[in-house]
mmCIF file of C-alpha atoms in Angstrom:
data_model
loop_
_atom_site.group_PDB
_atom_site.id
_atom_site.type_symbol
_atom_site.label_atom_id
_atom_site.label_comp_id
_atom_site.label_asym_id
_atom_site.label_seq_id
_atom_site.Cartn_x
_atom_site.Cartn_y
_atom_site.Cartn_z
ATOM 1 C CA MET A 1174 248.493 98.053 94.604
ATOM 2 C CA THR A 1175 248.023 101.698 93.729
ATOM 3 C CA ASN A 1176 246.815 103.118 90.415
ATOM 4 C CA ASN A 1177 250.426 104.022 89.560
ATOM 5 C CA GLU A 1178 251.458 100.417 90.161
ATOM 6 C CA TYR A 1179 248.660 99.180 87.846
ATOM 7 C CA ILE A 1180 249.848 101.628 85.179
ATOM 8 C CA THR A 1181 253.450 100.424 85.628
ATOM 9 C CA LEU A 1182 252.208 96.836 85.230
ATOM 10 C CA LEU A 1183 250.659 97.776 81.867
ATOM 11 C CA ILE A 1184 253.757 99.660 80.713
ATOM 12 C CA ASN A 1185 256.026 96.726 81.590
ATOM 13 C CA HIS A 1186 253.616 94.394 79.776
ATOM 14 C CA ILE A 1187 253.787 96.520 76.622
ATOM 15 C CA LYS A 1188 257.585 96.797 76.868
ATOM 16 C CA LYS A 1189 257.840 93.004 76.524
ATOM 17 C CA ASP A 1190 256.836 93.441 72.853
ATOM 18 C CA VAL A 1191 257.903 96.958 71.851
ATOM 19 C CA LEU A 1192 260.419 99.603 72.833
ATOM 20 C CA LEU A 1193 258.910 102.648 74.553
ATOM 21 C CA THR A 1194 260.727 105.923 75.090
ATOM 22 C CA GLU A 1195 260.105 108.099 78.125
ATOM 23 C CA SER A 1196 257.981 110.462 76.011
ATOM 24 C CA ASP A 1197 255.996 107.443 74.689
ATOM 25 C CA ILE A 1198 255.260 106.405 78.276
ATOM 26 C CA ILE A 1199 254.151 109.925 79.226
ATOM 27 C CA ALA A 1200 251.793 110.081 76.218
ATOM 28 C CA LEU A 1201 250.389 106.631 77.035
ATOM 29 C CA THR A 1202 249.903 107.471 80.707
ATOM 30 C CA LYS A 1203 247.833 110.549 79.812
ATOM 31 C CA ILE A 1204 245.059 108.477 78.198
ATOM 32 C CA ILE A 1205 244.839 105.685 80.790
ATOM 33 C CA GLU A 1206 241.700 105.217 82.859
ATOM 34 C CA ILE A 1207 241.404 102.862 85.837
ATOM 35 C CA ARG A 1208 238.122 101.021 86.324
ATOM 36 C CA GLU A 1209 237.089 98.808 89.209
ATOM 37 C CA LEU A 1210 234.494 96.079 88.766
ATOM 38 C CA ASN A 1211 232.777 94.102 91.484
ATOM 39 C CA LYS A 1212 232.378 90.345 91.254
ATOM 40 C CA LYS A 1213 229.689 89.520 88.637
ATOM 41 C CA GLU A 1214 229.628 93.123 87.352
ATOM 42 C CA PHE A 1215 229.482 93.547 83.583
ATOM 43 C CA LEU A 1216 231.961 95.565 81.575
ATOM 44 C CA ILE A 1217 230.011 95.050 78.341
ATOM 45 C CA GLN A 1218 226.507 93.715 77.694
ATOM 46 C CA PRO A 1219 224.591 93.022 74.473
ATOM 47 C CA ASN A 1220 223.563 96.138 72.534
ATOM 48 C CA GLU A 1221 226.437 98.164 73.976
ATOM 49 C CA THR A 1222 229.515 99.092 71.959
ATOM 50 C CA SER A 1223 232.995 98.317 73.224
ATOM 51 C CA ASN A 1224 234.862 101.606 73.551
ATOM 52 C CA SER A 1225 238.164 100.678 75.185
ATOM 53 C CA MET A 1226 240.968 98.171 75.251
ATOM 54 C CA ASN A 1227 240.936 96.496 78.659
ATOM 55 C CA PHE A 1228 244.038 95.239 80.451
ATOM 56 C CA ILE A 1229 243.358 93.163 83.554
ATOM 57 C CA ALA A 1230 245.628 94.513 86.287
ATOM 58 C CA LYS A 1231 243.941 92.492 89.031
ATOM 59 C CA GLY A 1232 241.140 89.933 88.988
ATOM 60 C CA CYS A 1233 239.541 87.420 86.670
ATOM 61 C CA MET A 1234 237.035 87.953 83.829
ATOM 62 C CA ARG A 1235 235.207 86.143 81.099
ATOM 63 C CA SER A 1236 233.356 86.906 77.894
ATOM 64 C CA PHE A 1237 230.317 84.870 76.918
ATOM 65 C CA TYR A 1238 227.121 84.915 74.908
ATOM 66 C CA LEU A 1239 223.692 83.373 75.384
ATOM 67 C CA ASP A 1240 222.239 81.194 72.650
ATOM 68 C CA GLU A 1241 218.550 81.096 71.710
ATOM 69 C CA ASP A 1242 217.934 78.617 74.572
ATOM 70 C CA ALA A 1243 219.629 80.987 77.075
ATOM 71 C CA GLN A 1244 222.609 78.616 77.413
ATOM 72 C CA GLU A 1245 225.904 80.344 78.221
ATOM 73 C CA HIS A 1246 228.881 79.844 75.901
ATOM 74 C CA THR A 1247 232.153 81.157 77.337
ATOM 75 C CA LEU A 1248 234.466 82.478 74.643
ATOM 76 C CA GLN A 1249 237.336 83.934 76.626
ATOM 77 C CA LEU A 1250 238.780 83.875 80.117
ATOM 78 C CA GLY A 1251 241.317 86.333 81.450
ATOM 79 C CA ILE A 1252 243.433 86.984 84.523
ATOM 80 C CA GLU A 1253 246.150 89.445 85.516
ATOM 81 C CA GLU A 1254 248.188 90.806 82.613
ATOM 82 C CA TRP A 1255 245.716 89.547 79.997
ATOM 83 C CA TRP A 1256 243.472 91.615 77.742
ATOM 84 C CA ILE A 1257 239.713 91.130 77.499
ATOM 85 C CA ASN A 1258 237.184 92.685 75.175
ATOM 86 C CA ASP A 1259 234.543 92.135 72.546
ATOM 87 C CA LEU A 1260 236.956 92.759 69.696
ATOM 88 C CA TYR A 1261 234.172 92.400 67.117
ATOM 89 C CA SER A 1262 232.291 95.322 68.657
ATOM 90 C CA TYR A 1263 235.468 97.320 69.288
ATOM 91 C CA LEU A 1264 236.779 96.974 65.727
ATOM 92 C CA SER A 1265 233.498 97.067 63.787
ATOM 93 C CA ARG A 1266 231.820 99.741 65.952
ATOM 94 C CA LYS A 1267 228.735 97.513 66.004
ATOM 95 C CA LYS A 1268 226.664 96.633 69.047
ATOM 96 C CA SER A 1269 227.983 93.744 71.092
ATOM 97 C CA ARG A 1270 226.186 90.424 71.272
ATOM 98 C CA MET A 1271 228.330 89.343 74.204
ATOM 99 C CA TYR A 1272 228.727 89.865 77.903
ATOM 100 C CA VAL A 1273 232.112 90.666 79.428
ATOM 101 C CA GLN A 1274 231.919 90.020 83.165
ATOM 102 C CA ALA A 1275 234.156 90.107 86.230
ATOM 103 C CA LEU A 1276 234.390 86.752 88.006
ATOM 104 C CA GLU A 1277 236.276 88.335 90.912
ATOM 105 C CA PRO A 1278 236.707 91.922 92.080
ATOM 106 C CA THR A 1279 238.712 93.303 89.166
ATOM 107 C CA ILE A 1280 240.857 96.328 88.321
ATOM 108 C CA LEU A 1281 241.121 97.242 84.641
ATOM 109 C CA VAL A 1282 243.584 99.610 83.028
ATOM 110 C CA GLN A 1283 241.573 100.971 80.123
ATOM 111 C CA LEU A 1284 242.660 102.734 76.966
ATOM 112 C CA PRO A 1285 239.671 104.598 75.464
ATOM 113 C CA ARG A 1286 239.291 103.911 71.732
ATOM 114 C CA LEU A 1287 239.323 107.472 70.377
ATOM 115 C CA LYS A 1288 242.304 108.522 72.510
ATOM 116 C CA LEU A 1289 244.113 105.281 71.633
ATOM 117 C CA GLU A 1290 243.615 105.855 67.902
ATOM 118 C CA GLN A 1291 245.139 109.332 68.286
ATOM 119 C CA LEU A 1292 248.001 107.809 70.289
ATOM 120 C CA TYR A 1293 248.713 105.397 67.386
ATOM 121 C CA LEU A 1294 249.693 108.461 65.338
ATOM 122 C CA GLU A 1295 251.838 109.975 68.082
ATOM 123 C CA VAL A 1296 253.464 106.752 69.311
ATOM 124 C CA PRO A 1297 253.909 104.210 66.482
ATOM 125 C CA ALA A 1298 255.214 101.633 68.997
ATOM 126 C CA ILE A 1299 251.753 101.493 70.588
ATOM 127 C CA SER A 1300 250.175 100.911 67.177
ATOM 128 C CA HIS A 1301 252.690 98.128 66.562
ATOM 129 C CA PHE A 1302 251.944 96.600 69.979
ATOM 130 C CA PHE A 1303 248.198 96.421 69.334
ATOM 131 C CA ARG A 1304 248.739 95.055 65.818
ATOM 132 C CA ILE A 1305 250.677 92.197 67.442
ATOM 133 C CA LYS A 1306 247.943 91.670 70.073
ATOM 134 C CA ILE A 1307 245.087 91.673 67.551
ATOM 135 C CA GLN A 1308 246.968 89.305 65.227
ATOM 136 C CA ASN A 1309 247.611 86.953 68.156
ATOM 137 C CA ALA A 1310 243.944 87.146 69.163
ATOM 138 C CA TYR A 1311 242.874 86.221 65.626
ATOM 139 C CA VAL A 1312 245.246 83.244 65.563
ATOM 140 C CA ALA A 1313 244.019 82.076 68.988
ATOM 141 C CA ILE A 1314 240.365 82.315 67.926
ATOM 142 C CA GLN A 1315 241.012 80.378 64.727
ATOM 143 C CA GLU A 1316 242.919 77.674 66.623
ATOM 144 C CA ARG A 1317 240.107 77.439 69.161
ATOM 145 C CA VAL A 1318 237.433 77.063 66.460
ATOM 146 C CA ILE A 1319 239.392 74.360 64.646
ATOM 147 C CA ASP A 1320 240.192 72.528 67.893
ATOM 148 C CA SER A 1321 236.547 72.644 68.987
ATOM 149 C CA MET A 1322 235.507 71.051 65.697
ATOM 150 C CA SER A 1323 238.235 68.434 65.533
ATOM 151 C CA ASP A 1324 239.496 67.570 69.034
ATOM 152 C CA GLU A 1325 237.846 65.199 71.453
ATOM 153 C CA ALA A 1326 236.537 66.739 74.687
ATOM 154 C CA TYR A 1327 239.306 65.125 76.744
ATOM 155 C CA ASP A 1328 241.987 66.633 74.496
ATOM 156 C CA ARG A 1329 240.330 70.059 74.786
ATOM 157 C CA TYR A 1330 240.330 69.671 78.574
ATOM 158 C CA LYS A 1331 244.047 68.723 78.631
ATOM 159 C CA ASP A 1332 244.852 71.733 76.424
ATOM 160 C CA PHE A 1333 242.792 73.952 78.721
ATOM 161 C CA ILE A 1334 244.591 72.939 81.920
ATOM 162 C CA LYS A 1335 247.949 73.268 80.152
ATOM 163 C CA SER A 1336 247.154 76.720 78.708
ATOM 164 C CA TYR A 1337 245.119 78.046 81.636
ATOM 165 C CA ARG A 1338 247.039 76.540 84.548
ATOM 166 C CA ASP A 1339 246.485 79.584 86.760
ATOM 167 C CA ILE A 1340 242.784 79.920 85.977
ATOM 168 C CA GLU A 1341 241.220 76.548 86.696
ATOM 169 C CA GLN A 1342 241.053 77.069 90.484
ATOM 170 C CA ARG A 1343 239.636 80.599 90.117
ATOM 171 C CA VAL A 1344 236.760 79.891 87.736
ATOM 172 C CA PRO A 1345 233.549 78.000 88.575
ATOM 173 C CA GLN A 1346 233.358 74.571 86.976
ATOM 174 C CA TYR A 1347 230.196 75.398 85.003
ATOM 175 C CA ILE A 1348 232.093 78.223 83.256
ATOM 176 C CA ILE A 1349 234.995 75.914 82.383
ATOM 177 C CA ALA A 1350 232.452 73.410 81.046
ATOM 178 C CA SER A 1351 230.874 76.187 78.986
ATOM 179 C CA TYR A 1352 234.301 77.177 77.630
ATOM 180 C CA LEU A 1353 235.022 73.579 76.628
ATOM 181 C CA GLY A 1354 231.565 73.025 75.131
ATOM 182 C CA VAL A 1355 230.601 70.218 77.528
ATOM 183 C CA THR A 1356 228.141 69.808 80.377
ATOM 184 C CA PRO A 1357 229.336 70.299 83.973
ATOM 185 C CA GLU A 1358 228.687 66.599 84.577
ATOM 186 C CA PHE A 1359 230.877 65.603 81.643
ATOM 187 C CA LEU A 1360 233.582 67.980 82.873
ATOM 188 C CA SER A 1361 233.542 66.125 86.229
ATOM 189 C CA TYR A 1362 234.059 62.888 84.305
ATOM 190 C CA LEU A 1363 236.977 64.438 82.351
ATOM 191 C CA ARG A 1364 238.592 65.701 85.560
ATOM 192 C CA LYS A 1365 238.344 62.244 87.169
ATOM 193 C CA LYS A 1366 239.765 60.646 84.026
ATOM 194 C CA HIS A 1367 242.665 63.109 84.056
ATOM 195 C CA SER A 1368 243.541 62.559 87.710
#
């Protein structure tokens, strides 16, 4: 795909939720940046501040943090037409405590924060779109926290393969285990149980 095709992918994604005029699309296109990441390359690391909204046009990514024992805890996975970020850092303007990493060669369509905030004033539909996205992200995080505290590991695994059908084959098993809060060995047991 070309950069124009990645931009069109983003525009069509946004148009699923809000109506954009031709002038809205022109204004949006002016602020877009395309970024390529290699496999295992970091978009964000601890002590950096997230400065863009990141739409995955091609590839697969994850966000994770390391606990005091240097154990990885995967918080988010993302593939084509998904958004990935450290929203805490982006919204609070505080330093990140997370890593956001490409799991495959990845193309991001980025919207730089300062330009995006100006665009909110010029194109209210874009502001409305991101309000929807941030609300949905909050709901998803809250559901995930509650599920992780109340659901059995097998139920979390079944929900994962139902929700992330297109991701399971693209992500290493240890990352899926980290996302589910289980060991890789226990994940193998859950997969056998499920099949």
